[in-house]
């Protein structure tokens, strides 16, 4: 059973990464009907939503696109910044979706931002406590490690509604601004859905690992009794 579990938590993220890369590669070859590139798309959607203070910048790397709420900047990878593809405009619109969430103080986004320091600390210290607790057979340390890990897992789970909501906003904005036609919505949704799958896979693996550790803790305390 352990080997089956191990295969699952390894294969799910690999499949998700392969899916997003293959889908992105496919639709990065399909030009958007508007002829707009990612940078133009991001700027048009930002302006339509009154976010004139949010900058759009190019950033190195592949699929390194993100929105930085600290300095109000949408950063697009080189291919998406300059590219005129369905994939490029979809990714750009998705990142602008996060900027709109930030402007509207979207509850799940605010909650995720609040969890960042706790989740970061928890993910760093949890495995130390868990390993020491397991090796020394100290259930209290194992439970403490699980508690810290739970904060990191919660961060992964809260990320899901944030990402799905950003994608939903992206679709609405792309059509509203005229970046894509109605008959291009299907292809655009495939790009956004493939990207969302990576977050689903990460959250699923995190939850499964947390459950496994909880079962281990239960077994350890039962043995002591």
GROMACS .gro file of C-alpha atoms in nm, residues 46 53-58 66-76 95 99:
model
   20
   46UNK     CA    1  -0.591   4.672  -1.616
   53UNK     CA    2  -0.119   5.223  -1.113
   54UNK     CA    3  -0.038   4.857  -1.183
   55UNK     CA    4   0.266   4.810  -1.405
   56UNK     CA    5   0.326   4.537  -1.663
   57UNK     CA    6   0.684   4.414  -1.686
   58UNK     CA    7   0.875   4.140  -1.863
   66UNK     CA    8   0.295   3.627  -1.163
   67UNK     CA    9   0.135   3.927  -0.997
   68UNK     CA   10   0.331   4.094  -0.719
   69UNK     CA   11   0.089   4.267  -0.478
   70UNK     CA   12   0.374   4.437  -0.292
   71UNK     CA   13   0.472   4.668  -0.576
   72UNK     CA   14   0.154   4.631  -0.783
   73UNK     CA   15   0.321   4.475  -1.086
   74UNK     CA   16   0.210   4.209  -1.332
   75UNK     CA   17   0.521   4.025  -1.451
   76UNK     CA   18   0.498   3.821  -1.769
   95UNK     CA   19  -0.232   3.733  -1.371
   99UNK     CA   20  -0.454   4.227  -0.959
   0.00000   0.00000   0.00000
